[in-house]
PDB file of N, CA and C in Angstrom:
ATOM      1  N   MET A1409      22.626  15.631 -18.776  1.00  0.00           N
ATOM      2  CA  MET A1409      21.503  14.370 -17.907  1.00  0.00           C
ATOM      3  C   MET A1409      22.474  14.554 -15.993  1.00  0.00           C
ATOM      4  N   THR A1410      21.427  14.802 -14.921  1.00  0.00           N
ATOM      5  CA  THR A1410      22.157  14.642 -13.931  1.00  0.00           C
ATOM      6  C   THR A1410      22.065  13.408 -13.099  1.00  0.00           C
ATOM      7  N   ASN A1411      21.792  12.174 -13.955  1.00  0.00           N
ATOM      8  CA  ASN A1411      22.201  10.821 -13.487  1.00  0.00           C
ATOM      9  C   ASN A1411      21.153  11.363 -11.846  1.00  0.00           C
ATOM     10  N   ARG A1412      19.464  12.354 -11.676  1.00  0.00           N
ATOM     11  CA  ARG A1412      18.803  11.616 -10.898  1.00  0.00           C
ATOM     12  C   ARG A1412      18.488  10.487 -10.129  1.00  0.00           C
ATOM     13  N   ARG A1413      18.811   9.789  -9.007  1.00  0.00           N
ATOM     14  CA  ARG A1413      17.735   8.490  -8.392  1.00  0.00           C
ATOM     15  C   ARG A1413      16.695   8.935  -7.656  1.00  0.00           C
ATOM     16  N   LYS A1414      16.117   8.035  -7.846  1.00  0.00           N
ATOM     17  CA  LYS A1414      14.600   8.371  -7.077  1.00  0.00           C
ATOM     18  C   LYS A1414      14.498   6.194  -7.046  1.00  0.00           C
ATOM     19  N   ILE A1415      14.364   5.766  -5.459  1.00  0.00           N
ATOM     20  CA  ILE A1415      13.548   4.619  -6.087  1.00  0.00           C
ATOM     21  C   ILE A1415      11.652   5.305  -4.541  1.00  0.00           C
ATOM     22  N   ILE A1416      11.183   4.144  -4.877  1.00  0.00           N
ATOM     23  CA  ILE A1416       9.719   4.024  -4.461  1.00  0.00           C
ATOM     24  C   ILE A1416      10.182   2.801  -4.175  1.00  0.00           C
ATOM     25  N   ASN A1417       9.454   3.634  -2.891  1.00  0.00           N
ATOM     26  CA  ASN A1417       8.021   1.672  -1.839  1.00  0.00           C
ATOM     27  C   ASN A1417       6.559   1.292  -2.181  1.00  0.00           C
ATOM     28  N   ASP A1418       6.457  -0.379  -3.588  1.00  0.00           N
ATOM     29  CA  ASP A1418       6.299  -0.093  -3.571  1.00  0.00           C
ATOM     30  C   ASP A1418       4.944  -0.818  -3.095  1.00  0.00           C
ATOM     31  N   PRO A1419       3.415  -1.246  -2.351  1.00  0.00           N
ATOM     32  CA  PRO A1419       2.805  -2.220  -1.104  1.00  0.00           C
ATOM     33  C   PRO A1419       3.012  -3.430  -2.828  1.00  0.00           C
ATOM     34  N   VAL A1420       3.377  -4.015  -3.984  1.00  0.00           N
ATOM     35  CA  VAL A1420       2.948  -5.028  -4.064  1.00  0.00           C
ATOM     36  C   VAL A1420       5.184  -5.363  -5.365  1.00  0.00           C
ATOM     37  N   TYR A1421       5.625  -4.948  -5.304  1.00  0.00           N
ATOM     38  CA  TYR A1421       6.477  -5.009  -6.340  1.00  0.00           C
ATOM     39  C   TYR A1421       8.069  -5.010  -5.071  1.00  0.00           C
ATOM     40  N   GLY A1422       7.582  -3.793  -4.352  1.00  0.00           N
ATOM     41  CA  GLY A1422       9.056  -3.655  -2.973  1.00  0.00           C
ATOM     42  C   GLY A1422       9.526  -1.920  -3.759  1.00  0.00           C
ATOM     43  N   PHE A1423      10.250  -2.480  -3.695  1.00  0.00           N
ATOM     44  CA  PHE A1423      11.121  -0.950  -4.135  1.00  0.00           C
ATOM     45  C   PHE A1423      11.308  -0.892  -5.547  1.00  0.00           C
ATOM     46  N   ILE A1424      11.064   0.321  -6.297  1.00  0.00           N
ATOM     47  CA  ILE A1424      11.219   0.495  -7.525  1.00  0.00           C
ATOM     48  C   ILE A1424      12.206   1.552  -7.820  1.00  0.00           C
ATOM     49  N   SER A1425      12.970   0.711  -8.408  1.00  0.00           N
ATOM     50  CA  SER A1425      14.099   1.994  -8.511  1.00  0.00           C
ATOM     51  C   SER A1425      13.769   3.721  -9.980  1.00  0.00           C
ATOM     52  N   LEU A1426      13.007   4.208 -10.249  1.00  0.00           N
ATOM     53  CA  LEU A1426      13.215   4.581 -12.244  1.00  0.00           C
ATOM     54  C   LEU A1426      14.254   4.745 -12.859  1.00  0.00           C
ATOM     55  N   PRO A1427      14.315   4.256 -13.917  1.00  0.00           N
ATOM     56  CA  PRO A1427      15.208   4.276 -14.982  1.00  0.00           C
ATOM     57  C   PRO A1427      16.849   5.929 -15.036  1.00  0.00           C
ATOM     58  N   ASN A1428      15.736   6.484 -15.550  1.00  0.00           N
ATOM     59  CA  ASN A1428      15.957   7.323 -16.150  1.00  0.00           C
ATOM     60  C   ASN A1428      15.669   9.117 -15.515  1.00  0.00           C
ATOM     61  N   ASP A1429      15.955   9.924 -16.678  1.00  0.00           N
ATOM     62  CA  ASP A1429      15.821  11.148 -16.166  1.00  0.00           C
ATOM     63  C   ASP A1429      14.501  12.032 -16.403  1.00  0.00           C
ATOM     64  N   LEU A1430      14.161  11.221 -17.347  1.00  0.00           N
ATOM     65  CA  LEU A1430      12.583  10.958 -18.269  1.00  0.00           C
ATOM     66  C   LEU A1430      11.554  10.986 -17.671  1.00  0.00           C
ATOM     67  N   ILE A1431      11.483   9.384 -16.729  1.00  0.00           N
ATOM     68  CA  ILE A1431      11.072   8.850 -15.781  1.00  0.00           C
ATOM     69  C   ILE A1431      11.295   9.568 -14.427  1.00  0.00           C
ATOM     70  N   TYR A1432      11.665  10.069 -14.501  1.00  0.00           N
ATOM     71  CA  TYR A1432      11.930  11.039 -13.268  1.00  0.00           C
ATOM     72  C   TYR A1432      10.732  12.430 -13.138  1.00  0.00           C
ATOM     73  N   ASP A1433      11.647  12.612 -13.942  1.00  0.00           N
ATOM     74  CA  ASP A1433      10.977  13.953 -14.308  1.00  0.00           C
ATOM     75  C   ASP A1433       8.887  13.680 -14.574  1.00  0.00           C
ATOM     76  N   LEU A1434       8.586  13.028 -15.540  1.00  0.00           N
ATOM     77  CA  LEU A1434       7.293  12.566 -15.324  1.00  0.00           C
ATOM     78  C   LEU A1434       6.676  11.996 -14.542  1.00  0.00           C
ATOM     79  N   VAL A1435       7.223  11.315 -13.756  1.00  0.00           N
ATOM     80  CA  VAL A1435       6.796  11.041 -11.943  1.00  0.00           C
ATOM     81  C   VAL A1435       6.163  11.806 -11.200  1.00  0.00           C
ATOM     82  N   GLY A1436       7.197  13.237 -11.183  1.00  0.00           N
ATOM     83  CA  GLY A1436       7.591  13.753 -10.903  1.00  0.00           C
ATOM     84  C   GLY A1436       6.600  14.827 -10.782  1.00  0.00           C
ATOM     85  N   HIS A1437       5.620  15.093 -12.697  1.00  0.00           N
ATOM     86  CA  HIS A1437       4.617  15.802 -12.751  1.00  0.00           C
ATOM     87  C   HIS A1437       3.265  16.233 -12.585  1.00  0.00           C
ATOM     88  N   PRO A1438       3.773  17.623 -12.110  1.00  0.00           N
ATOM     89  CA  PRO A1438       2.104  17.862 -10.983  1.00  0.00           C
ATOM     90  C   PRO A1438       0.507  17.214 -11.863  1.00  0.00           C
ATOM     91  N   TRP A1439       1.459  17.054 -12.681  1.00  0.00           N
ATOM     92  CA  TRP A1439      -0.239  15.912 -14.098  1.00  0.00           C
ATOM     93  C   TRP A1439      -0.305  14.656 -12.889  1.00  0.00           C
ATOM     94  N   PHE A1440       0.864  13.843 -13.187  1.00  0.00           N
ATOM     95  CA  PHE A1440       1.755  12.375 -12.473  1.00  0.00           C
ATOM     96  C   PHE A1440       1.177  12.395 -11.170  1.00  0.00           C
ATOM     97  N   GLN A1441       0.770  13.156 -10.102  1.00  0.00           N
ATOM     98  CA  GLN A1441       1.281  13.435  -8.448  1.00  0.00           C
ATOM     99  C   GLN A1441      -0.285  13.666  -8.380  1.00  0.00           C
ATOM    100  N   ARG A1442      -0.280  13.982 -10.134  1.00  0.00           N
ATOM    101  CA  ARG A1442      -2.640  13.917  -9.869  1.00  0.00           C
ATOM    102  C   ARG A1442      -2.984  12.757  -9.346  1.00  0.00           C
ATOM    103  N   LEU A1443      -2.754  12.091  -9.966  1.00  0.00           N
ATOM    104  CA  LEU A1443      -2.704   9.708  -9.701  1.00  0.00           C
ATOM    105  C   LEU A1443      -3.347   9.840  -7.811  1.00  0.00           C
ATOM    106  N   ARG A1444      -2.250  10.217  -7.209  1.00  0.00           N
ATOM    107  CA  ARG A1444      -2.063   9.675  -5.934  1.00  0.00           C
ATOM    108  C   ARG A1444      -3.610  10.031  -5.045  1.00  0.00           C
ATOM    109  N   ASN A1445      -4.907  10.279  -5.661  1.00  0.00           N
ATOM    110  CA  ASN A1445      -5.702  11.444  -5.391  1.00  0.00           C
ATOM    111  C   ASN A1445      -7.097  10.222  -5.784  1.00  0.00           C
ATOM    112  N   ILE A1446      -6.578   9.679  -6.647  1.00  0.00           N
ATOM    113  CA  ILE A1446      -8.017   8.810  -7.204  1.00  0.00           C
ATOM    114  C   ILE A1446      -7.312   7.702  -7.570  1.00  0.00           C
ATOM    115  N   ARG A1447      -8.846   6.736  -6.597  1.00  0.00           N
ATOM    116  CA  ARG A1447      -8.501   5.726  -6.474  1.00  0.00           C
ATOM    117  C   ARG A1447      -9.040   4.594  -7.852  1.00  0.00           C
ATOM    118  N   GLN A1448      -8.550   3.760  -7.727  1.00  0.00           N
ATOM    119  CA  GLN A1448      -8.084   3.308  -8.704  1.00  0.00           C
ATOM    120  C   GLN A1448      -9.982   1.521  -8.332  1.00  0.00           C
ATOM    121  N   LEU A1449     -10.225   1.394  -7.269  1.00  0.00           N
ATOM    122  CA  LEU A1449     -11.146   0.642  -6.927  1.00  0.00           C
ATOM    123  C   LEU A1449     -12.323   1.467  -6.570  1.00  0.00           C
ATOM    124  N   GLY A1450     -12.512   2.859  -7.204  1.00  0.00           N
ATOM    125  CA  GLY A1450     -14.012   3.558  -7.093  1.00  0.00           C
ATOM    126  C   GLY A1450     -13.436   3.259  -5.510  1.00  0.00           C
ATOM    127  N   LEU A1451     -15.685   3.086  -5.302  1.00  0.00           N
ATOM    128  CA  LEU A1451     -16.117   2.599  -3.884  1.00  0.00           C
ATOM    129  C   LEU A1451     -16.151   2.068  -3.113  1.00  0.00           C
ATOM    130  N   SER A1452     -15.191   0.513  -3.929  1.00  0.00           N
ATOM    131  CA  SER A1452     -14.549   0.305  -3.301  1.00  0.00           C
ATOM    132  C   SER A1452     -14.298  -0.709  -1.073  1.00  0.00           C
ATOM    133  N   SER A1453     -13.494   0.929  -1.517  1.00  0.00           N
ATOM    134  CA  SER A1453     -12.896   1.519  -0.334  1.00  0.00           C
ATOM    135  C   SER A1453     -14.488   1.041   0.665  1.00  0.00           C
ATOM    136  N   LEU A1454     -15.486   2.095   0.189  1.00  0.00           N
ATOM    137  CA  LEU A1454     -16.140   2.023   1.547  1.00  0.00           C
ATOM    138  C   LEU A1454     -16.305   1.170   1.768  1.00  0.00           C
ATOM    139  N   VAL A1455     -16.868  -0.455   1.491  1.00  0.00           N
ATOM    140  CA  VAL A1455     -17.213  -1.519   1.535  1.00  0.00           C
ATOM    141  C   VAL A1455     -15.831  -2.289   2.118  1.00  0.00           C
ATOM    142  N   TYR A1456     -15.137  -2.005   1.452  1.00  0.00           N
ATOM    143  CA  TYR A1456     -13.642  -3.194   1.939  1.00  0.00           C
ATOM    144  C   TYR A1456     -12.742  -2.159   2.731  1.00  0.00           C
ATOM    145  N   PRO A1457     -12.854  -1.457   3.590  1.00  0.00           N
ATOM    146  CA  PRO A1457     -11.472  -0.289   4.102  1.00  0.00           C
ATOM    147  C   PRO A1457     -10.075  -0.558   3.914  1.00  0.00           C
ATOM    148  N   GLY A1458      -9.506  -2.120   3.624  1.00  0.00           N
ATOM    149  CA  GLY A1458      -8.046  -2.504   3.627  1.00  0.00           C
ATOM    150  C   GLY A1458      -8.464  -1.367   1.672  1.00  0.00           C
ATOM    151  N   ALA A1459      -8.866  -1.810   1.320  1.00  0.00           N
ATOM    152  CA  ALA A1459      -9.148  -1.930  -0.271  1.00  0.00           C
ATOM    153  C   ALA A1459      -8.663  -0.407  -0.838  1.00  0.00           C
ATOM    154  N   VAL A1460      -7.621   0.042  -0.624  1.00  0.00           N
ATOM    155  CA  VAL A1460      -6.964   1.394  -1.270  1.00  0.00           C
ATOM    156  C   VAL A1460      -5.887   1.413  -1.680  1.00  0.00           C
ATOM    157  N   HIS A1461      -5.899   1.227  -3.147  1.00  0.00           N
ATOM    158  CA  HIS A1461      -4.961   1.142  -4.699  1.00  0.00           C
ATOM    159  C   HIS A1461      -5.803   2.897  -5.167  1.00  0.00           C
ATOM    160  N   SER A1462      -4.600   3.799  -5.351  1.00  0.00           N
ATOM    161  CA  SER A1462      -4.667   4.517  -5.943  1.00  0.00           C
ATOM    162  C   SER A1462      -4.448   4.376  -7.972  1.00  0.00           C
ATOM    163  N   ARG A1463      -4.593   5.282  -8.912  1.00  0.00           N
ATOM    164  CA  ARG A1463      -4.242   4.136  -9.868  1.00  0.00           C
ATOM    165  C   ARG A1463      -2.123   5.256 -10.017  1.00  0.00           C
ATOM    166  N   PHE A1464      -1.716   6.066  -9.164  1.00  0.00           N
ATOM    167  CA  PHE A1464      -0.071   6.554  -8.828  1.00  0.00           C
ATOM    168  C   PHE A1464       0.062   5.128  -8.850  1.00  0.00           C
ATOM    169  N   GLN A1465      -0.676   4.317  -7.810  1.00  0.00           N
ATOM    170  CA  GLN A1465       0.452   2.757  -7.520  1.00  0.00           C
ATOM    171  C   GLN A1465       0.585   2.508  -8.719  1.00  0.00           C
ATOM    172  N   HIS A1466      -0.587   2.386  -9.494  1.00  0.00           N
ATOM    173  CA  HIS A1466      -1.278   1.607 -10.616  1.00  0.00           C
ATOM    174  C   HIS A1466      -0.356   1.726 -11.688  1.00  0.00           C
ATOM    175  N   SER A1467       0.347   2.799 -12.114  1.00  0.00           N
ATOM    176  CA  SER A1467       0.333   3.599 -12.622  1.00  0.00           C
ATOM    177  C   SER A1467       2.534   2.882 -12.667  1.00  0.00           C
ATOM    178  N   LEU A1468       2.793   3.038 -11.256  1.00  0.00           N
ATOM    179  CA  LEU A1468       4.411   3.294 -11.474  1.00  0.00           C
ATOM    180  C   LEU A1468       4.006   1.247 -11.069  1.00  0.00           C
ATOM    181  N   GLY A1469       2.991   0.495 -10.912  1.00  0.00           N
ATOM    182  CA  GLY A1469       3.540  -1.233 -11.103  1.00  0.00           C
ATOM    183  C   GLY A1469       3.223  -1.058 -13.093  1.00  0.00           C
ATOM    184  N   ALA A1470       2.983  -1.293 -13.125  1.00  0.00           N
ATOM    185  CA  ALA A1470       3.058  -0.911 -14.938  1.00  0.00           C
ATOM    186  C   ALA A1470       4.114  -0.423 -15.836  1.00  0.00           C
ATOM    187  N   MET A1471       4.775   0.708 -14.793  1.00  0.00           N
ATOM    188  CA  MET A1471       5.821   0.499 -15.758  1.00  0.00           C
ATOM    189  C   MET A1471       7.070   0.297 -15.315  1.00  0.00           C
ATOM    190  N   TYR A1472       6.447  -0.537 -13.512  1.00  0.00           N
ATOM    191  CA  TYR A1472       8.534  -1.688 -13.628  1.00  0.00           C
ATOM    192  C   TYR A1472       7.545  -2.705 -14.253  1.00  0.00           C
ATOM    193  N   LEU A1473       6.212  -3.133 -13.734  1.00  0.00           N
ATOM    194  CA  LEU A1473       5.885  -4.245 -14.831  1.00  0.00           C
ATOM    195  C   LEU A1473       6.482  -4.549 -16.837  1.00  0.00           C
ATOM    196  N   THR A1474       5.980  -3.452 -17.851  1.00  0.00           N
ATOM    197  CA  THR A1474       6.184  -3.515 -18.576  1.00  0.00           C
ATOM    198  C   THR A1474       8.833  -3.385 -18.973  1.00  0.00           C
ATOM    199  N   GLY A1475       8.767  -2.492 -17.833  1.00  0.00           N
ATOM    200  CA  GLY A1475      10.597  -2.933 -17.428  1.00  0.00           C
ATOM    201  C   GLY A1475      11.010  -4.037 -17.206  1.00  0.00           C
ATOM    202  N   GLN A1476      10.885  -5.008 -17.240  1.00  0.00           N
ATOM    203  CA  GLN A1476      10.470  -6.756 -16.647  1.00  0.00           C
ATOM    204  C   GLN A1476      10.533  -6.830 -17.195  1.00  0.00           C
ATOM    205  N   ALA A1477       9.169  -6.267 -18.075  1.00  0.00           N
ATOM    206  CA  ALA A1477       9.178  -7.513 -19.951  1.00  0.00           C
ATOM    207  C   ALA A1477      10.231  -7.361 -20.795  1.00  0.00           C
TER     208      ALA A1477
END
């Protein structure tokens, strides 16, 4: 393994480090990157312009929390 490291700045949890190469490859996969364009909050951002949260951010936060457990 090449021991690649990537750190992502999350608005809720701060800097999240991807723990290993498998997670690095999963996050870089086009299917996972597609989550950047899917809104977690649906149409609420039309009513509340500050309510921006994607499935990508949600998935990274969930990964971070499961790593903390």
